[in-house]
Amino acid sequence: MSTQSRATARPGRSGSGVALSDELAARPGRAKARPGLRQRAELSILLGPAIVVFVGFVLAPIAVAVYYSVYKWNGFGPLTDFIGFGNYRRALSDPVFQKSIVHNLIIAGLSLVIQLPLSIGIALLLNRKIRGRTFLRLVVFAPYVLSAAVTAVMWSLMLQPDGFADHVFKAVGLGSFVQTWLGDLHIVLYTIFVVATWQYMGFGIVLLLAGLQGIPGELREAAALDGATAWQVTRMVTLPLLGPTIRIWIFLSMIGSLQLFDLVWIMTGGGPANASSTMATYLIDKGFRSYEFGYGSAVAVILFLICFVFALLYQRFALRRDTQGALTRMVR
Amino acid sequence: MTSHTDPTSRGSGVTAQSTQAGRRPRRKRGLAALSLVAVAALGLAACSSSKSPGASPTTSGGGATTTTPATTTPASTTSAASAPSSDINNGQPVTLTWWHNANTDPGKSAFQKVADDFHAAHPNVSFDVQPFQNEDIKTKIPIALQGTPPDIFQQWGGGALAQQIQSGKIGDITQYTSSWIGDLGKGAAGWAVDGKQYGVPYDYHVVGFWYRTDLFQKAGISDPPATFDDLLADIQKLKDAGITPIALGGKDKWPDAFYWENFILKECPQDTVVSSLNAKSFTDPCFVKAGDDLKKLVDAKPFNTGFLATSAQQGAGSSAGLVANGKAAMELQGDWEMAVMPSLTSDKDFASKMGFFPFPSVSGGQGTPGAALGGGDGFSCSTKAPDACAAFLQYLTSAPVESDLIKIGAITIPSNANATDAITDPTLKKVLTYLQGVSYNQLYFDQYMTASIGNAINDAVSNFMAGQGTSADLAGAVAKAASQ
């Protein structure tokens, strides 16, 4: 992968970087003790490699992408054609790119509205003591283990006209629902959302399950003793305590939606007629297929900024309480 | 990606600028062979004086792969012109990294064997052969050219090659190829820029309709269509017989572009096509007419269900797979389809059911008669060891090696005219005859233009076939892309 696509992978990480520093800042006691030689050695040994990797593979590529993005450059030879913000203006005024941003937002929105409630529901179910629970958890998580490329190829085969999906629909008497799943301009994006849900929901569920395990059973028991119904226990005790996990899920899901690439690229290449293009497929198409590396870099920077701003705002307004441990203090 | 695209097959634009491959003079071969024998004798003499006779290009060229004496002659000739083996890279050991797109058999093992044979003859030249899937290699090469490129890599020539040269990392092999590049016909000019050779083609391509003779018969069509009107009538007949008339891999976009480009060649004379391509602006009304023709074809709804998301060569559900399995009656593709299809069908006998006809003429079209769309596959060298790379490419494109590649099924139409005798499939012979008879073979537009414009052309045609935009928008897409 390229510097461009690394750029796309960055925001998530920088997000957690911010979280880390917040966490450090939240422990003033540490700073008071004068770090001895040993401590310094420890710090440099433990942090050194991470900092080198972070600077070399995260910060430097961002800087390079920003540098490339102000040139018209086909990737070969020296950078000579300086055009300032020309690439940015072109990207933001390109209807295809605008459409791609909208597609990303649609996927993000659908994730919130459909994936989240579904994941919470399944997680709540799987958190109960039911027969075959371990097996079911495994089944739910299994798709996430597959690489996105495998998922994409597998689903492409199932979704091709007269393929497995069509046969299933016909077998259960829903033959009239059959569509050209990947070939219809109005459907393709939603088809991809379904595949993405299939692939990534398992991860969200496991995350939420972990969160549920952290909620002490005594709290629910106490609520039940006070006369709360099962629904009330879930609504008033479990879900609020699951809050931090849900907020982390939302964060990961939004970043994932904004960077959606591999499934789309393999299943449709962004087509037909750009009906499923995302910011990332657009940038790879322009960078590597059209040899417009300067322009591609500008698109990468825009994608980065969108993710970065989202990550910062989300940290500031949604996650800060969690990372400072407000909730856990309250519970204790 | 886990696809299995056939190597030789190519993706978006295999290429050769005006591959005049068709012009390869068959008639002259007898005479040529005679003079070749003479040169061959000289070559042998030269080789015998080299340190290790076994390592000479002559013996390797002839000995390693040749089975018939007939093909030995041209081989020795070509190698005669080259330097003795000990001179390659001054006799110093060198390892050449070779990236090619023949990632499935038979091409994969065939290319490995070519490398092994060359190494056996020239022990100081070793190879690190790395096959990649076709669409992948197209992404990897531009990145590699920003750092350390492989020493031998897939090259389709044209505008993309001209851009790649700006990296300064592609070897100018003019001095090493000048003595034998003529064997590859005028098509080799597609791998030259400003008179300098930056690559060597190992096969040539031409695009036309591949069709199922059995399905045509079933629909009551006796002769393949010669005109666009015939084609439209046949499409109706096929539909009436319940057969999908045309398979199209619209996901990959370049197969879409083949239609528009072919209509352009029927509507616009050669001068207009070439000058408009060079001006990066399609303003002549004939380009809009070509779009109208395409619209007419699309409106007849001849394509397979979901063609907009169908890939060209990956799996039985691809356009090539549909035709190979008898699920569609025809498709507009290059000669490489015969190499692509075997891995997509269990029907061992499919080849006997395949026929070929050129793109039909359009009534009132001003196109130059006999114009065709095509290209070729080749390799470029890095600057590391251009002489060793060129010597290897000379070996690869020598008649005996290309003959073997044809027999194995790794390539269909060789770049070396002396290897065409190895073609035995009657349909491919027909394609060869067609290619040899074309007045000019226009390189696929996406390869002829720089990558950004070529990509824009494919995008525009693809959108047009999805029902977006007008014929005028389509023609205007070229100038629009050029202005950015």
PDB file of C-alpha atoms in Angstrom, chain B residues 28-234:
ATOM      1  CA  LYS B  28       8.834 -12.809 -47.807  1.00  0.00           C
ATOM      2  CA  ARG B  29       9.613 -15.434 -45.289  1.00  0.00           C
ATOM      3  CA  GLY B  30      11.241 -17.858 -47.689  1.00  0.00           C
ATOM      4  CA  LEU B  31      13.715 -15.270 -48.769  1.00  0.00           C
ATOM      5  CA  ALA B  32      14.278 -14.053 -45.276  1.00  0.00           C
ATOM      6  CA  ALA B  33      14.954 -17.553 -44.088  1.00  0.00           C
ATOM      7  CA  LEU B  34      17.661 -17.955 -46.663  1.00  0.00           C
ATOM      8  CA  SER B  35      19.497 -14.877 -45.593  1.00  0.00           C
ATOM      9  CA  LEU B  36      18.965 -15.958 -42.030  1.00  0.00           C
ATOM     10  CA  VAL B  37      20.807 -19.168 -42.686  1.00  0.00           C
ATOM     11  CA  ALA B  38      23.751 -17.190 -43.928  1.00  0.00           C
ATOM     12  CA  VAL B  39      23.807 -15.000 -40.875  1.00  0.00           C
ATOM     13  CA  ALA B  40      23.305 -18.036 -38.715  1.00  0.00           C
ATOM     14  CA  ALA B  41      26.497 -19.552 -40.025  1.00  0.00           C
ATOM     15  CA  LEU B  42      28.321 -16.384 -39.031  1.00  0.00           C
ATOM     16  CA  GLY B  43      26.679 -16.513 -35.690  1.00  0.00           C
ATOM     17  CA  LEU B  44      27.776 -20.043 -35.057  1.00  0.00           C
ATOM     18  CA  ALA B  45      31.286 -19.176 -36.006  1.00  0.00           C
ATOM     19  CA  ALA B  46      31.268 -16.242 -33.625  1.00  0.00           C
ATOM     20  CA  CYS B  47      29.963 -18.375 -30.845  1.00  0.00           C
ATOM     21  CA  SER B  48      32.414 -21.139 -31.268  1.00  0.00           C
ATOM     22  CA  SER B  49      35.166 -18.709 -30.445  1.00  0.00           C
ATOM     23  CA  SER B  50      33.593 -17.744 -27.159  1.00  0.00           C
ATOM     24  CA  LYS B  51      34.868 -19.285 -23.964  1.00  0.00           C
ATOM     25  CA  SER B  52      32.114 -21.752 -23.292  1.00  0.00           C
ATOM     26  CA  PRO B  53      30.266 -22.827 -26.374  1.00  0.00           C
ATOM     27  CA  GLY B  54      27.519 -24.314 -24.269  1.00  0.00           C
ATOM     28  CA  ALA B  55      26.756 -20.938 -22.843  1.00  0.00           C
ATOM     29  CA  SER B  56      26.429 -19.110 -26.113  1.00  0.00           C
ATOM     30  CA  PRO B  57      23.140 -17.535 -27.024  1.00  0.00           C
ATOM     31  CA  THR B  58      23.021 -19.541 -30.172  1.00  0.00           C
ATOM     32  CA  THR B  59      23.025 -22.877 -28.529  1.00  0.00           C
ATOM     33  CA  SER B  60      20.714 -21.712 -25.816  1.00  0.00           C
ATOM     34  CA  GLY B  61      18.345 -20.119 -28.234  1.00  0.00           C
ATOM     35  CA  GLY B  62      18.239 -23.137 -30.439  1.00  0.00           C
ATOM     36  CA  GLY B  63      19.114 -25.923 -28.091  1.00  0.00           C
ATOM     37  CA  ALA B  64      17.059 -25.302 -25.030  1.00  0.00           C
ATOM     38  CA  THR B  65      13.622 -25.179 -26.439  1.00  0.00           C
ATOM     39  CA  THR B  66      13.724 -25.918 -30.094  1.00  0.00           C
ATOM     40  CA  THR B  67      12.356 -29.133 -31.322  1.00  0.00           C
ATOM     41  CA  THR B  68      12.236 -28.632 -35.040  1.00  0.00           C
ATOM     42  CA  PRO B  69      15.087 -27.671 -37.273  1.00  0.00           C
ATOM     43  CA  ALA B  70      12.892 -25.195 -39.067  1.00  0.00           C
ATOM     44  CA  THR B  71      12.667 -22.949 -36.050  1.00  0.00           C
ATOM     45  CA  THR B  72      16.277 -23.328 -35.143  1.00  0.00           C
ATOM     46  CA  THR B  73      17.409 -21.267 -38.039  1.00  0.00           C
ATOM     47  CA  PRO B  74      15.779 -17.988 -37.180  1.00  0.00           C
ATOM     48  CA  ALA B  75      16.787 -18.430 -33.584  1.00  0.00           C
ATOM     49  CA  SER B  76      20.400 -18.751 -34.293  1.00  0.00           C
ATOM     50  CA  THR B  77      20.082 -15.808 -36.553  1.00  0.00           C
ATOM     51  CA  THR B  78      18.725 -13.542 -33.940  1.00  0.00           C
ATOM     52  CA  SER B  79      21.284 -14.587 -31.416  1.00  0.00           C
ATOM     53  CA  ALA B  80      24.012 -14.244 -33.948  1.00  0.00           C
ATOM     54  CA  ALA B  81      23.563 -10.534 -33.774  1.00  0.00           C
ATOM     55  CA  SER B  82      23.957 -10.436 -30.040  1.00  0.00           C
ATOM     56  CA  ALA B  83      27.125 -10.355 -28.041  1.00  0.00           C
ATOM     57  CA  PRO B  84      28.703 -13.596 -26.901  1.00  0.00           C
ATOM     58  CA  SER B  85      27.346 -14.716 -23.586  1.00  0.00           C
ATOM     59  CA  SER B  86      30.436 -13.989 -21.576  1.00  0.00           C
ATOM     60  CA  ASP B  87      30.039 -10.341 -22.462  1.00  0.00           C
ATOM     61  CA  ILE B  88      26.607 -10.029 -20.884  1.00  0.00           C
ATOM     62  CA  ASN B  89      27.037  -7.682 -17.936  1.00  0.00           C
ATOM     63  CA  ASN B  90      30.806  -8.033 -18.522  1.00  0.00           C
ATOM     64  CA  GLY B  91      30.553 -11.610 -17.337  1.00  0.00           C
ATOM     65  CA  GLN B  92      29.731 -10.430 -13.816  1.00  0.00           C
ATOM     66  CA  PRO B  93      27.022 -12.311 -11.938  1.00  0.00           C
ATOM     67  CA  VAL B  94      23.726 -10.461 -11.938  1.00  0.00           C
ATOM     68  CA  THR B  95      20.269 -11.329 -10.675  1.00  0.00           C
ATOM     69  CA  LEU B  96      17.394  -9.882 -12.627  1.00  0.00           C
ATOM     70  CA  THR B  97      14.052  -9.469 -10.909  1.00  0.00           C
ATOM     71  CA  TRP B  98      11.300 -10.232 -13.397  1.00  0.00           C
ATOM     72  CA  TRP B  99       7.727  -9.103 -12.826  1.00  0.00           C
ATOM     73  CA  HIS B 100       5.183 -10.458 -15.239  1.00  0.00           C
ATOM     74  CA  ASN B 101       1.415 -10.903 -15.215  1.00  0.00           C
ATOM     75  CA  ALA B 102       1.330 -14.587 -16.179  1.00  0.00           C
ATOM     76  CA  ASN B 103       0.259 -15.637 -12.695  1.00  0.00           C
ATOM     77  CA  THR B 104      -1.603 -18.738 -13.847  1.00  0.00           C
ATOM     78  CA  ASP B 105      -0.543 -21.684 -15.910  1.00  0.00           C
ATOM     79  CA  PRO B 106       0.319 -22.310 -18.635  1.00  0.00           C
ATOM     80  CA  GLY B 107       1.972 -18.891 -18.804  1.00  0.00           C
ATOM     81  CA  LYS B 108       3.455 -19.003 -15.304  1.00  0.00           C
ATOM     82  CA  SER B 109       5.519 -22.146 -15.745  1.00  0.00           C
ATOM     83  CA  ALA B 110       6.275 -21.302 -19.355  1.00  0.00           C
ATOM     84  CA  PHE B 111       7.918 -18.011 -18.364  1.00  0.00           C
ATOM     85  CA  GLN B 112       9.745 -19.719 -15.511  1.00  0.00           C
ATOM     86  CA  LYS B 113      11.144 -22.220 -17.987  1.00  0.00           C
ATOM     87  CA  VAL B 114      12.289 -19.454 -20.327  1.00  0.00           C
ATOM     88  CA  ALA B 115      14.160 -17.864 -17.419  1.00  0.00           C
ATOM     89  CA  ASP B 116      15.646 -21.201 -16.339  1.00  0.00           C
ATOM     90  CA  ASP B 117      16.796 -22.006 -19.863  1.00  0.00           C
ATOM     91  CA  PHE B 118      18.404 -18.606 -20.247  1.00  0.00           C
ATOM     92  CA  HIS B 119      20.153 -19.025 -16.897  1.00  0.00           C
ATOM     93  CA  ALA B 120      21.420 -22.456 -17.944  1.00  0.00           C
ATOM     94  CA  ALA B 121      22.966 -20.908 -21.024  1.00  0.00           C
ATOM     95  CA  HIS B 122      24.241 -17.831 -19.197  1.00  0.00           C
ATOM     96  CA  PRO B 123      25.111 -18.940 -15.666  1.00  0.00           C
ATOM     97  CA  ASN B 124      26.090 -15.416 -14.637  1.00  0.00           C
ATOM     98  CA  VAL B 125      22.543 -14.200 -15.255  1.00  0.00           C
ATOM     99  CA  SER B 126      20.065 -15.386 -12.623  1.00  0.00           C
ATOM    100  CA  PHE B 127      16.406 -14.578 -12.268  1.00  0.00           C
ATOM    101  CA  ASP B 128      14.021 -13.824  -9.474  1.00  0.00           C
ATOM    102  CA  VAL B 129      10.717 -14.397 -11.246  1.00  0.00           C
ATOM    103  CA  GLN B 130       7.654 -12.825  -9.605  1.00  0.00           C
ATOM    104  CA  PRO B 131       4.273 -13.333 -11.247  1.00  0.00           C
ATOM    105  CA  PHE B 132       1.458 -10.942 -10.289  1.00  0.00           C
ATOM    106  CA  GLN B 133      -2.193 -10.770 -11.087  1.00  0.00           C
ATOM    107  CA  ASN B 134      -2.750  -8.395 -13.980  1.00  0.00           C
ATOM    108  CA  GLU B 135      -4.692  -5.679 -12.154  1.00  0.00           C
ATOM    109  CA  ASP B 136      -2.215  -5.825  -9.253  1.00  0.00           C
ATOM    110  CA  ILE B 137       0.861  -5.433 -11.373  1.00  0.00           C
ATOM    111  CA  LYS B 138      -0.573  -2.255 -12.856  1.00  0.00           C
ATOM    112  CA  THR B 139      -0.621  -0.728  -9.373  1.00  0.00           C
ATOM    113  CA  LYS B 140       2.741  -2.095  -8.328  1.00  0.00           C
ATOM    114  CA  ILE B 141       4.753  -0.828 -11.273  1.00  0.00           C
ATOM    115  CA  PRO B 142       4.195   2.913 -10.797  1.00  0.00           C
ATOM    116  CA  ILE B 143       5.063   2.548  -7.101  1.00  0.00           C
ATOM    117  CA  ALA B 144       8.171   0.544  -7.902  1.00  0.00           C
ATOM    118  CA  LEU B 145       9.271   3.222 -10.361  1.00  0.00           C
ATOM    119  CA  GLN B 146       9.303   5.718  -7.494  1.00  0.00           C
ATOM    120  CA  GLY B 147      11.798   3.508  -5.680  1.00  0.00           C
ATOM    121  CA  THR B 148      13.697   0.515  -6.985  1.00  0.00           C
ATOM    122  CA  PRO B 149      11.945  -0.985  -9.980  1.00  0.00           C
ATOM    123  CA  PRO B 150      12.233  -4.644 -10.991  1.00  0.00           C
ATOM    124  CA  ASP B 151      14.782  -5.254 -13.732  1.00  0.00           C
ATOM    125  CA  ILE B 152      12.309  -6.703 -16.207  1.00  0.00           C
ATOM    126  CA  PHE B 153       8.641  -5.787 -15.983  1.00  0.00           C
ATOM    127  CA  GLN B 154       5.376  -5.849 -17.880  1.00  0.00           C
ATOM    128  CA  GLN B 155       5.062  -3.024 -20.354  1.00  0.00           C
ATOM    129  CA  TRP B 156       2.179  -2.156 -22.656  1.00  0.00           C
ATOM    130  CA  GLY B 157       3.841   0.839 -24.270  1.00  0.00           C
ATOM    131  CA  GLY B 158       2.021   3.942 -25.482  1.00  0.00           C
ATOM    132  CA  GLY B 159       1.328   7.026 -23.391  1.00  0.00           C
ATOM    133  CA  ALA B 160       1.829   5.231 -20.097  1.00  0.00           C
ATOM    134  CA  LEU B 161       5.331   4.200 -21.129  1.00  0.00           C
ATOM    135  CA  ALA B 162       6.142   7.774 -22.098  1.00  0.00           C
ATOM    136  CA  GLN B 163       5.094   8.843 -18.598  1.00  0.00           C
ATOM    137  CA  GLN B 164       7.010   6.081 -16.886  1.00  0.00           C
ATOM    138  CA  ILE B 165      10.205   7.070 -18.670  1.00  0.00           C
ATOM    139  CA  GLN B 166      10.125  10.379 -16.807  1.00  0.00           C
ATOM    140  CA  SER B 167      11.107   8.418 -13.714  1.00  0.00           C
ATOM    141  CA  GLY B 168      14.529   7.952 -15.292  1.00  0.00           C
ATOM    142  CA  LYS B 169      14.474   4.351 -14.164  1.00  0.00           C
ATOM    143  CA  ILE B 170      13.627   2.597 -17.402  1.00  0.00           C
ATOM    144  CA  GLY B 171      16.624   1.425 -19.393  1.00  0.00           C
ATOM    145  CA  ASP B 172      17.166   2.741 -22.913  1.00  0.00           C
ATOM    146  CA  ILE B 173      17.947  -0.505 -24.728  1.00  0.00           C
ATOM    147  CA  THR B 174      18.164   0.896 -28.249  1.00  0.00           C
ATOM    148  CA  GLN B 175      21.810  -0.072 -28.746  1.00  0.00           C
ATOM    149  CA  TYR B 176      21.227  -3.647 -27.621  1.00  0.00           C
ATOM    150  CA  THR B 177      18.059  -4.222 -29.624  1.00  0.00           C
ATOM    151  CA  SER B 178      18.758  -2.365 -32.862  1.00  0.00           C
ATOM    152  CA  SER B 179      20.158  -5.436 -34.606  1.00  0.00           C
ATOM    153  CA  TRP B 180      17.115  -7.621 -34.069  1.00  0.00           C
ATOM    154  CA  ILE B 181      14.128  -5.426 -33.196  1.00  0.00           C
ATOM    155  CA  GLY B 182      13.173  -5.530 -36.884  1.00  0.00           C
ATOM    156  CA  ASP B 183      12.222  -9.194 -36.447  1.00  0.00           C
ATOM    157  CA  LEU B 184       9.276  -8.022 -34.379  1.00  0.00           C
ATOM    158  CA  GLY B 185       7.746  -5.913 -37.127  1.00  0.00           C
ATOM    159  CA  LYS B 186       6.569  -2.333 -37.026  1.00  0.00           C
ATOM    160  CA  GLY B 187       4.532  -3.026 -33.925  1.00  0.00           C
ATOM    161  CA  ALA B 188       7.697  -2.791 -31.835  1.00  0.00           C
ATOM    162  CA  ALA B 189       7.557   0.970 -32.378  1.00  0.00           C
ATOM    163  CA  GLY B 190       4.813   1.005 -29.748  1.00  0.00           C
ATOM    164  CA  TRP B 191       7.532   0.331 -27.164  1.00  0.00           C
ATOM    165  CA  ALA B 192       9.748   3.147 -28.437  1.00  0.00           C
ATOM    166  CA  VAL B 193       9.560   6.801 -27.453  1.00  0.00           C
ATOM    167  CA  ASP B 194      11.299   9.512 -29.485  1.00  0.00           C
ATOM    168  CA  GLY B 195      13.063   6.826 -31.514  1.00  0.00           C
ATOM    169  CA  LYS B 196      14.515   5.123 -28.457  1.00  0.00           C
ATOM    170  CA  GLN B 197      13.540   1.566 -27.579  1.00  0.00           C
ATOM    171  CA  TYR B 198      12.306   1.270 -23.987  1.00  0.00           C
ATOM    172  CA  GLY B 199      10.696  -2.121 -24.215  1.00  0.00           C
ATOM    173  CA  VAL B 200      10.118  -5.155 -26.389  1.00  0.00           C
ATOM    174  CA  PRO B 201       6.771  -6.751 -27.303  1.00  0.00           C
ATOM    175  CA  TYR B 202       6.420 -10.512 -27.079  1.00  0.00           C
ATOM    176  CA  ASP B 203       2.951 -10.742 -28.536  1.00  0.00           C
ATOM    177  CA  TYR B 204       0.458  -8.636 -30.480  1.00  0.00           C
ATOM    178  CA  HIS B 205      -3.251  -8.281 -30.052  1.00  0.00           C
ATOM    179  CA  VAL B 206      -6.293  -7.385 -32.070  1.00  0.00           C
ATOM    180  CA  VAL B 207      -9.859  -6.923 -30.879  1.00  0.00           C
ATOM    181  CA  GLY B 208     -12.914  -8.459 -32.538  1.00  0.00           C
ATOM    182  CA  PHE B 209     -16.020 -10.451 -31.784  1.00  0.00           C
ATOM    183  CA  TRP B 210     -15.613 -13.959 -30.419  1.00  0.00           C
ATOM    184  CA  TYR B 211     -18.799 -15.920 -30.924  1.00  0.00           C
ATOM    185  CA  ARG B 212     -20.296 -19.335 -30.293  1.00  0.00           C
ATOM    186  CA  THR B 213     -20.938 -21.054 -33.574  1.00  0.00           C
ATOM    187  CA  ASP B 214     -23.286 -23.502 -31.828  1.00  0.00           C
ATOM    188  CA  LEU B 215     -25.446 -20.738 -30.345  1.00  0.00           C
ATOM    189  CA  PHE B 216     -25.516 -18.758 -33.589  1.00  0.00           C
ATOM    190  CA  GLN B 217     -26.695 -21.894 -35.343  1.00  0.00           C
ATOM    191  CA  LYS B 218     -29.341 -22.468 -32.707  1.00  0.00           C
ATOM    192  CA  ALA B 219     -30.673 -18.980 -33.306  1.00  0.00           C
ATOM    193  CA  GLY B 220     -30.721 -19.599 -37.035  1.00  0.00           C
ATOM    194  CA  ILE B 221     -27.838 -17.296 -37.925  1.00  0.00           C
ATOM    195  CA  SER B 222     -25.792 -18.725 -40.753  1.00  0.00           C
ATOM    196  CA  ASP B 223     -23.116 -16.065 -41.257  1.00  0.00           C
ATOM    197  CA  PRO B 224     -21.634 -13.741 -38.673  1.00  0.00           C
ATOM    198  CA  PRO B 225     -22.792 -10.136 -39.114  1.00  0.00           C
ATOM    199  CA  ALA B 226     -20.814  -7.922 -41.465  1.00  0.00           C
ATOM    200  CA  THR B 227     -22.657  -4.672 -40.790  1.00  0.00           C
ATOM    201  CA  PHE B 228     -23.976  -2.989 -37.674  1.00  0.00           C
ATOM    202  CA  ASP B 229     -27.527  -3.494 -38.921  1.00  0.00           C
ATOM    203  CA  ASP B 230     -26.846  -7.218 -39.320  1.00  0.00           C
ATOM    204  CA  LEU B 231     -25.502  -7.276 -35.793  1.00  0.00           C
ATOM    205  CA  LEU B 232     -28.654  -5.635 -34.432  1.00  0.00           C
ATOM    206  CA  ALA B 233     -30.792  -8.131 -36.377  1.00  0.00           C
ATOM    207  CA  ASP B 234     -28.749 -11.053 -35.043  1.00  0.00           C
TER     208      ASP B 234
END
